[in-house]
């Protein structure tokens, strides 16, 4: 059954246990960072950083807000990256869980930058050798009946994971409660992705790439349509 | 802990972590729980999901504040003004829980005529010694020695009337002009928290080092205690006053006498005037009501003699005062706290030093002074998992290694997960941990290191003699199995044994068996117990701390009585006899803690099994109704006569502050503080050279001085450098760019830091003028990262201390800041 995350940013305390746990589970090296005038570190996702808690200070309606956004791959239901790669040995969707997986051979696919560019949420990052990497939903853990590392360590209740149906229901119920206090609260693209964020304010207040780049999923659909019609014609001619 | 013991009788978190979920209103002040106790937010979140209001009061908008429903800022060091205003608000608006206040607190007690407060001083002050004679703060008693009371609370000298009078000066206007908190924010905090004075509402307070590390630290906490007593929030589920400890086992180490002035179980360290055991026991055994009660300090000799039996085993007998004379005695009138140790070391009178799991070169206030003090040592033993700035002090910044004579030995300890034993968390739960991986290399558990050290000392004293060999030679030292330290043997001795067969209630407790509870400890040498509070933790039924039963108690408030064990007597919520009315019916039925079913108490284990006050055959008598059994009078203390600096908290400015006068009275700083006067102890109050208030704090990503976390690359990636947080207004005043390096300077030292220019700090308006505040974390030290530029915030702090506890005032001091 398809899996999904529900990330309730209204509960996140930016403890960043998830960010560290992700590195620990995947054995990813630490980056050499400096303090650039913010707690957020590293600055950005990278080939070695699949999860990054973004932090933004702002005033909203006269109140101080410090907004936290644990960014990671959304595991799109129709992933533009997958379509863009067009090579299931490099990028594929795991049928059991819906995890979108970058394999060790992403480097061989031409147009790595196009793949990055196709992502509505600016997630994939490349190495010097043009390999791509990102969150893999901890697929190896899932296959061993463990929750993703970032979910296990989250004590505030912000990170949740489960069957898509259950998670979607949980997210919608929680949204109704949060909206009592924050009328602008919303779920970000719940029908497009498996990593569903609940935000109290406009997504752009959290991060530039919190919600999908305009038109990005249309592109996927166009490409999907192209593929389908290719298949259709192929069938028509051979059949 | 001094404030909690003074107010309620026990120096510990009254409730426990899980219980926070039961609260309607959580006030986090003097604590940044989200960053320093992240897991607490599991329970805080549950409370919030159930509709609780979360309040964060902090000079700086923190990760805790980001989750709060109400945030209020205040200038560091003004908590008493802030909370004094709340006490006034509660009384003026009659929001206190009246029945509770009359039944369970000393509100109705009549105070002696000699008590007075004027010009910022309580009666009995001696300006030559900077000390109070607190006999002026006593209660009037009748011919039977019982305290006189006026339960109408109208007597002008009853505690309630005096409390009201004392805080009548703390108007919103005055408070706001001291704290810098906008008036509307004060009111919204007061209103939200005072609403828990209703008997069916629960409010809890979480505090930590943001309250304790002040020259008025104990009185900061006393404010919280007074508020919780007025609101009837002590003893109930979702209530209490909860000291969040800075390290996973601080409660355990305090229970087992980490501090100089206590022996295990909060027994007193004897003074040189306590010339015999009898003398000592008499002095610390209180007289007065409740003399025949099974709990409380009335049983002092049972605890002290059982402790001596644990120390000295068969060598301790009635004939030799159970070895009492082998205990070290503290000089009368002298203190031996952290700052005293380094003062003495600085003067050159201490020659040898064990730094055990500590990094004073970074954790100690006025770290320059501490580091220089170490130069006077002949030897130092540094027991730690890594070398640190303490063991390597001789090659630190500004040191000339060839001029330091100190010989340093390093004993490698293994890390916590590589050894077996117990830890006691903030909520008093002692939990057994098994060993994970084996210790690396030649590192060892602390227990093995101590065991070997003790053995060697015994050998040396046996072969070479010494000035006073008896204490070491007679020490019982059999805590090994197969030559290795055995934590079970220690845990069992802490619980205690019978040393003679005992028949009680028709049951035989044979010699050599474990004592089932502290009520069975004896004062004749027939029992031993290394810590009476833990008697019951390891019995013939097994190791209680290792229990993992996940069944809740019948009241379903998250007590989980079969999971681990907690002192005292596995009681999860302290003072629960105050959670019920006279008939033993809970004030709040939906989250009751205990109730009297007519014959028994059910729910949690109450403080004493005697029947409820109103049940038949129980004449009204204080002996029968001790909600606060460990205080002398058995009542919660609004008026606390036992502290050195006053029975009510009074606002005084920090020793280093921005003001030359106290807006509330003639006395500027806590009158009982004796200021540090050494050559490296410069102070700068209201000094234009150091115009900005500064405070210190921790972040989630590092731990203490960072000896572990600075060596973990994943954490260094998150928080790589020392920083100073400053407001946009101050940044533009000083032309400081976000992310640039600056220097923070106090009268005692300076540190480099990266400027984080943030909206989370804002200037305060204090007495009509702008006062800026900045803040620094204290996790860094020169040794790592290797640049050597990320240093300890304690280079800035001072040896000014709270007069009750000698804890340095690291949370409020003055600095300047400049570009580099
Ligand atoms: S672990 Fe949970 S609370 Fe901590 S940063 Fe990640 S999502 Fe937020
Ligand atoms: S978020 Fe980006 S990388 Fe992740 S599945 Fe969607 S398109 Fe691919
Ligand atoms: S699911 Fe796994 S890979 Fe993805 S962010 Fe969480 S820990 Fe990292």
Coordinates of N, CA, C and O in Angstrom, one line a residue, chain B residues 450-577:
Chain B
X450 N 36.6 4.1 40.1 CA 36.5 4.4 41.5 C 36.9 3.2 42.4 O 37.6 3.3 43.4
X451 N 36.4 2.0 42.0 CA 36.6 0.8 42.7 C 38.2 0.6 42.8 O 38.7 0.3 43.9
X452 N 38.9 0.7 41.7 CA 40.3 0.5 41.7 C 41.0 1.6 42.6 O 41.9 1.3 43.3
X453 N 40.5 2.8 42.4 CA 41.1 3.9 43.2 C 41.0 3.6 44.7 O 42.0 3.7 45.4
X454 N 39.8 3.2 45.1 CA 39.5 2.9 46.5 C 40.4 1.8 47.0 O 41.0 1.9 48.1
X455 N 40.5 0.8 46.2 CA 41.3 -0.4 46.6 C 42.8 0.0 46.8 O 43.4 -0.4 47.8
X456 N 43.3 0.8 45.9 CA 44.7 1.3 45.9 C 44.9 2.1 47.2 O 45.9 2.0 47.9
X457 N 43.9 3.0 47.5 CA 44.1 3.9 48.7 C 44.1 3.0 49.9 O 44.9 3.3 50.8
X458 N 43.2 2.0 49.9 CA 43.2 1.1 51.1 C 44.5 0.5 51.3 O 45.1 0.4 52.4
X459 N 45.1 -0.1 50.2 CA 46.4 -0.7 50.2 C 47.4 0.2 50.8 O 48.2 -0.1 51.7
X460 N 47.5 1.4 50.2 CA 48.5 2.4 50.7 C 48.4 2.8 52.1 O 49.3 2.8 52.9
X461 N 47.1 3.0 52.5 CA 46.9 3.3 53.9 C 47.3 2.2 54.8 O 47.8 2.3 55.9
X462 N 47.0 0.9 54.4 CA 47.3 -0.2 55.2 C 48.8 -0.4 55.3 O 49.4 -0.7 56.4
X463 N 49.5 -0.2 54.2 CA 51.0 -0.4 54.2 C 51.8 0.8 54.8 O 52.7 0.6 55.4
X464 N 51.3 1.9 54.5 CA 52.1 3.1 54.8 C 51.5 3.9 56.0 O 52.1 4.9 56.5
X465 N 50.3 3.6 56.4 CA 49.6 4.4 57.4 C 49.3 5.7 56.9 O 49.2 5.9 55.7
X466 N 49.1 6.7 57.7 CA 48.8 8.0 57.3 C 48.2 8.8 58.4 O 48.2 8.3 59.6
X467 N 47.8 10.0 58.2 CA 47.4 10.9 59.3 C 46.1 10.3 60.0 O 46.0 10.2 61.2
X468 N 45.2 9.9 59.2 CA 43.9 9.4 59.7 C 43.4 8.3 58.8 O 42.5 8.5 58.0
X469 N 44.0 7.1 59.0 CA 43.7 6.1 58.0 C 42.3 5.4 58.2 O 41.8 4.8 57.3
X470 N 41.7 5.6 59.4 CA 40.5 4.8 59.7 C 39.3 4.9 58.7 O 38.7 3.9 58.3
X471 N 39.0 6.2 58.3 CA 37.9 6.3 57.3 C 38.1 5.4 56.1 O 37.1 4.8 55.6
X472 N 39.3 5.4 55.6 CA 39.5 4.6 54.3 C 39.6 3.2 54.6 O 39.0 2.3 54.0
X473 N 40.3 2.8 55.7 CA 40.5 1.4 56.0 C 39.2 0.7 56.4 O 38.9 -0.4 56.1
X474 N 38.3 1.5 57.1 CA 37.1 0.9 57.5 C 35.9 1.0 56.5 O 34.8 0.5 56.7
X475 N 36.2 1.6 55.4 CA 35.2 1.8 54.4 C 34.8 0.4 53.8 O 35.7 -0.4 53.5
X476 N 33.5 0.1 53.8 CA 33.1 -1.1 53.2 C 33.3 -1.0 51.6 O 32.9 0.0 51.0
X477 N 34.0 -1.9 51.0 CA 34.4 -1.8 49.6 C 34.4 -3.1 48.9 O 35.3 -3.6 48.3
X478 N 33.1 -3.6 48.9 CA 33.0 -5.0 48.3 C 32.0 -5.0 47.2 O 31.2 -5.8 47.0
X479 N 32.2 -3.9 46.3 CA 31.2 -3.8 45.3 C 31.6 -4.4 43.9 O 31.3 -3.9 42.9
X480 N 32.4 -5.4 44.0 CA 32.9 -6.1 42.8 C 32.4 -7.5 42.7 O 32.1 -8.2 43.7
X481 N 32.3 -8.0 41.5 CA 32.0 -9.4 41.3 C 33.1 -9.8 40.2 O 33.2 -9.1 39.2
X482 N 33.8 -10.9 40.4 CA 34.8 -11.4 39.5 C 35.8 -10.3 39.3 O 36.2 -10.1 38.1
X483 N 36.1 -9.4 40.3 CA 37.1 -8.4 40.1 C 36.6 -7.1 39.4 O 37.3 -6.2 39.4
X484 N 35.4 -7.2 38.9 CA 34.9 -6.0 38.2 C 33.8 -5.3 39.1 O 33.1 -6.0 39.8
X485 N 33.7 -4.0 38.8 CA 32.6 -3.2 39.5 C 31.3 -3.8 39.2 O 31.0 -4.2 38.0
X486 N 30.4 -4.0 40.2 CA 29.1 -4.6 40.0 C 28.0 -3.6 40.4 O 27.8 -3.4 41.6
X487 N 27.4 -3.0 39.4 CA 26.4 -2.0 39.7 C 25.2 -2.5 40.5 O 24.6 -1.8 41.3
X488 N 24.9 -3.8 40.4 CA 23.8 -4.4 41.2 C 24.2 -4.3 42.7 O 23.3 -4.1 43.5
X489 N 25.4 -4.6 43.0 CA 25.8 -4.6 44.4 C 25.7 -3.2 45.0 O 25.3 -3.0 46.1
X490 N 26.1 -2.2 44.2 CA 25.9 -0.8 44.7 C 24.4 -0.5 44.8 O 24.0 0.1 45.9
X491 N 23.6 -0.9 43.8 CA 22.2 -0.5 43.9 C 21.6 -1.2 45.1 O 20.7 -0.6 45.8
X492 N 22.0 -2.4 45.4 CA 21.4 -3.1 46.5 C 21.8 -2.4 47.9 O 21.0 -2.3 48.8
X493 N 23.0 -2.0 47.9 CA 23.5 -1.3 49.2 C 22.8 0.0 49.3 O 22.5 0.5 50.4
X494 N 22.6 0.7 48.2 CA 21.8 1.9 48.3 C 20.4 1.7 48.8 O 20.0 2.4 49.7
X495 N 19.8 0.6 48.4 CA 18.5 0.3 48.9 C 18.6 -0.1 50.4 O 17.9 0.5 51.3
X496 N 19.6 -1.0 50.8 CA 19.8 -1.3 52.1 C 19.4 -2.7 52.5 O 18.5 -3.3 51.9
X497 N 20.1 -3.2 53.6 CA 19.9 -4.6 54.1 C 19.5 -4.6 55.5 O 19.8 -3.7 56.3
X498 N 18.9 -5.8 55.9 CA 18.7 -6.1 57.3 C 20.0 -6.7 57.8 O 20.6 -7.6 57.2
X499 N 20.5 -6.2 59.0 CA 21.7 -6.8 59.6 C 21.4 -7.7 60.7 O 22.3 -8.3 61.4
X500 N 20.1 -7.8 61.0 CA 19.6 -8.8 62.1 C 18.3 -9.3 61.6 O 17.6 -8.7 60.8
X501 N 17.9 -10.5 62.0 CA 16.6 -11.0 61.7 C 15.6 -10.1 62.3 O 15.8 -9.6 63.5
X502 N 14.5 -9.8 61.6 CA 13.5 -9.0 62.2 C 12.1 -9.6 62.0 O 11.8 -10.1 60.9
X503 N 11.3 -9.7 63.1 CA 9.9 -10.2 62.9 C 9.1 -8.9 63.0 O 9.1 -8.1 63.9
X504 N 8.3 -8.7 62.0 CA 7.4 -7.5 62.0 C 6.1 -7.9 61.3 O 6.1 -8.6 60.3
X505 N 4.9 -7.6 62.0 CA 3.6 -7.9 61.5 C 3.5 -9.4 61.1 O 3.0 -9.8 60.0
X506 N 4.1 -10.2 61.9 CA 4.0 -11.7 61.6 C 4.9 -12.2 60.5 O 4.7 -13.3 60.0
X507 N 5.8 -11.3 60.0 CA 6.6 -11.8 58.9 C 8.1 -11.7 59.3 O 8.5 -10.8 60.0
X508 N 8.9 -12.7 58.8 CA 10.3 -12.7 59.1 C 11.1 -12.0 58.0 O 10.9 -12.3 56.8
X509 N 11.9 -11.0 58.4 CA 12.8 -10.4 57.5 C 14.2 -10.8 57.9 O 14.8 -10.3 58.8
X510 N 14.7 -11.8 57.2 CA 16.0 -12.4 57.7 C 17.2 -11.5 57.5 O 17.2 -10.6 56.6
X511 N 18.1 -11.6 58.3 CA 19.4 -11.0 58.2 C 20.0 -11.2 56.8 O 19.9 -12.3 56.3
X512 N 20.5 -10.1 56.2 CA 21.1 -10.2 54.9 C 20.1 -10.0 53.8 O 20.5 -10.0 52.6
X513 N 18.8 -9.9 54.1 CA 17.8 -9.6 53.0 C 17.7 -8.1 52.8 O 18.1 -7.3 53.7
X514 N 17.1 -7.8 51.7 CA 17.0 -6.3 51.4 C 15.7 -5.7 52.1 O 14.7 -6.4 52.2
X515 N 15.9 -4.5 52.5 CA 14.8 -3.8 53.2 C 13.8 -3.4 52.2 O 14.1 -2.8 51.2
X516 N 12.5 -3.7 52.5 CA 11.4 -3.4 51.5 C 11.1 -1.9 51.4 O 10.6 -1.5 50.3
X517 N 11.2 -1.1 52.4 CA 10.9 0.3 52.3 C 11.5 1.1 53.5 O 11.9 0.6 54.5
X518 N 11.6 2.4 53.3 CA 12.3 3.3 54.2 C 11.6 3.3 55.6 O 12.3 3.6 56.6
X519 N 10.3 3.0 55.7 CA 9.7 2.9 56.9 C 10.2 1.9 57.9 O 10.0 1.9 59.1
X520 N 11.0 0.9 57.3 CA 11.5 -0.2 58.1 C 13.0 0.1 58.5 O 13.6 -0.8 59.1
X521 N 13.5 1.2 58.1 CA 14.9 1.5 58.5 C 14.9 1.8 60.0 O 14.0 2.4 60.6
X522 N 16.0 1.3 60.6 CA 16.1 1.4 62.1 C 17.3 2.3 62.5 O 18.2 2.5 61.7
X523 N 17.3 2.8 63.8 CA 18.3 3.6 64.2 C 19.2 2.9 65.2 O 20.0 3.5 65.9
X524 N 19.1 1.6 65.2 CA 20.0 0.8 66.2 C 21.1 0.0 65.5 O 21.7 -0.8 66.1
X525 N 21.3 0.3 64.2 CA 22.3 -0.4 63.5 C 21.9 -1.7 62.9 O 22.7 -2.5 62.4
X526 N 20.6 -2.0 63.1 CA 20.1 -3.3 62.5 C 19.7 -3.2 61.0 O 19.4 -4.2 60.4
X527 N 19.8 -2.0 60.5 CA 19.6 -1.9 59.0 C 20.7 -1.0 58.4 O 21.3 -0.2 59.1
X528 N 21.0 -1.2 57.1 CA 21.9 -0.3 56.4 C 21.1 0.2 55.2 O 20.2 -0.5 54.7
X529 N 21.4 1.5 54.8 CA 20.8 2.0 53.5 C 21.7 3.1 53.1 O 21.9 4.1 53.8
X530 N 22.2 3.0 51.9 CA 23.1 4.0 51.3 C 22.3 5.3 51.0 O 23.0 6.4 50.8
X531 N 21.0 5.2 50.9 CA 20.2 6.4 50.6 C 18.8 6.1 50.9 O 18.1 5.4 50.2
X532 N 18.3 6.6 52.1 CA 17.0 6.2 52.5 C 15.9 6.5 51.5 O 14.9 5.8 51.4
X533 N 16.1 7.5 50.6 CA 15.1 7.9 49.6 C 14.9 6.7 48.6 O 13.9 6.6 48.0
X534 N 16.0 6.0 48.5 CA 16.0 4.9 47.5 C 15.7 3.5 48.1 O 15.8 2.5 47.5
X535 N 15.3 3.5 49.4 CA 15.0 2.3 50.1 C 13.6 1.8 49.5 O 12.6 2.5 49.6
X536 N 13.6 0.7 48.9 CA 12.4 0.2 48.2 C 12.7 0.1 46.7 O 11.9 -0.4 45.9
X537 N 13.9 0.5 46.2 CA 14.2 0.5 44.8 C 14.8 -0.8 44.3 O 14.8 -1.1 43.1
X538 N 15.3 -1.6 45.3 CA 15.9 -2.8 44.9 C 15.7 -3.8 46.1 O 16.4 -3.8 47.0
X539 N 14.6 -4.6 46.0 CA 14.2 -5.4 47.1 C 14.3 -6.9 46.8 O 14.8 -7.2 45.7
X540 N 13.8 -7.7 47.7 CA 13.8 -9.1 47.5 C 13.0 -9.5 46.2 O 13.1 -10.5 45.6
X541 N 12.1 -8.5 45.9 CA 11.3 -8.8 44.7 C 12.0 -8.4 43.4 O 11.5 -8.7 42.3
X542 N 13.1 -7.8 43.5 CA 13.9 -7.5 42.3 C 14.3 -6.1 42.2 O 14.1 -5.3 43.1
X543 N 14.9 -5.8 41.1 CA 15.4 -4.4 40.8 C 14.2 -3.6 40.2 O 13.8 -3.7 39.1
X544 N 13.7 -2.8 41.1 CA 12.5 -2.0 40.7 C 12.8 -1.0 39.6 O 11.9 -0.7 38.8
X545 N 14.0 -0.5 39.5 CA 14.3 0.4 38.5 C 14.3 -0.2 37.1 O 14.2 0.5 36.1
X546 N 14.4 -1.5 37.0 CA 14.4 -2.2 35.8 C 13.0 -2.6 35.3 O 12.9 -3.2 34.2
X547 N 12.0 -2.3 36.0 CA 10.7 -2.7 35.7 C 10.2 -1.9 34.4 O 10.6 -0.7 34.2
X548 N 9.5 -2.6 33.5 CA 9.0 -2.0 32.3 C 7.6 -2.2 32.0 O 7.1 -2.3 30.9
X549 N 6.8 -2.3 33.1 CA 5.3 -2.5 32.9 C 4.7 -1.3 32.3 O 4.9 -0.2 32.8
X550 N 3.9 -1.5 31.3 CA 3.3 -0.3 30.6 C 1.9 0.0 31.0 O 1.2 0.7 30.2
X551 N 1.4 -0.7 32.0 CA 0.0 -0.5 32.4 C -0.1 0.8 33.3 O 0.7 1.1 34.2
X552 N -1.2 1.6 33.0 CA -1.4 2.8 33.8 C -2.1 2.5 35.0 O -2.7 1.4 35.2
X553 N -2.1 3.4 36.0 CA -2.9 3.3 37.2 C -4.4 3.5 36.9 O -4.7 4.0 35.9
X554 N -5.3 3.1 37.9 CA -6.7 3.2 37.6 C -7.2 4.7 37.3 O -8.2 4.8 36.7
X555 N -6.4 5.7 37.7 CA -6.9 7.0 37.4 C -6.5 7.5 36.0 O -6.9 8.6 35.6
X556 N -5.7 6.7 35.3 CA -5.4 7.0 33.9 C -4.9 8.4 33.6 O -5.3 9.1 32.8
X557 N -3.9 8.8 34.4 CA -3.3 10.1 34.2 C -1.8 9.9 33.9 O -1.0 10.8 34.0
X558 N -1.4 8.7 33.5 CA 0.0 8.5 33.0 C 1.0 8.3 34.1 O 2.1 8.7 34.0
X559 N 0.6 7.6 35.2 CA 1.5 7.4 36.3 C 2.4 6.2 36.0 O 3.5 6.2 36.5
X560 N 1.9 5.2 35.3 CA 2.6 4.0 35.0 C 3.5 3.5 36.2 O 4.7 3.4 36.1
X561 N 2.8 3.1 37.2 CA 3.5 2.8 38.5 C 4.4 1.6 38.4 O 5.3 1.4 39.2
X562 N 4.2 0.7 37.4 CA 5.1 -0.4 37.2 C 6.2 -0.2 36.2 O 6.9 -1.2 35.9
X563 N 6.4 1.0 35.8 CA 7.5 1.3 34.9 C 8.6 2.0 35.7 O 8.4 3.1 36.3
X564 N 9.8 1.4 35.8 CA 10.9 1.9 36.6 C 10.4 2.1 38.1 O 9.4 1.5 38.5
X565 N 11.0 3.0 38.8 CA 10.7 3.2 40.2 C 11.0 4.7 40.5 O 11.9 5.2 39.9
X566 N 10.2 5.3 41.4 CA 10.6 6.7 41.7 C 10.5 6.9 43.2 O 9.8 6.2 43.9
X567 N 11.4 7.8 43.6 CA 11.4 8.1 45.1 C 10.4 9.3 45.3 O 10.2 10.0 44.3
X568 N 9.8 9.4 46.4 CA 9.8 8.5 47.5 C 8.7 7.4 47.4 O 7.6 7.8 46.9
X569 N 9.0 6.2 47.7 CA 8.0 5.1 47.8 C 7.3 4.9 46.5 O 6.1 4.5 46.5
X570 N 7.9 5.2 45.3 CA 7.3 5.1 44.0 C 6.1 6.0 43.9 O 5.1 5.8 43.1
X571 N 6.1 7.1 44.6 CA 5.1 8.2 44.5 C 5.4 9.1 43.3 O 6.4 9.7 43.2
X572 N 4.5 9.1 42.3 CA 4.8 9.8 41.0 C 4.5 11.3 41.1 O 5.1 12.0 40.4
X573 N 3.5 11.6 42.0 CA 3.2 13.0 42.1 C 3.3 13.4 43.6 O 2.7 12.8 44.4
X574 N 4.2 14.3 43.9 CA 4.4 14.7 45.3 C 3.2 15.6 45.8 O 2.6 16.3 45.0
X575 N 3.0 15.5 47.1 CA 2.1 16.4 47.8 C 0.6 16.1 47.4 O -0.2 17.0 47.4
X576 N 0.3 14.9 46.9 CA -1.0 14.7 46.4 C -2.1 14.7 47.4 O -3.3 14.8 47.1
X577 N -1.8 14.7 48.7 CA -2.9 14.9 49.7 C -3.5 16.3 49.6 O -4.5 16.6 50.2

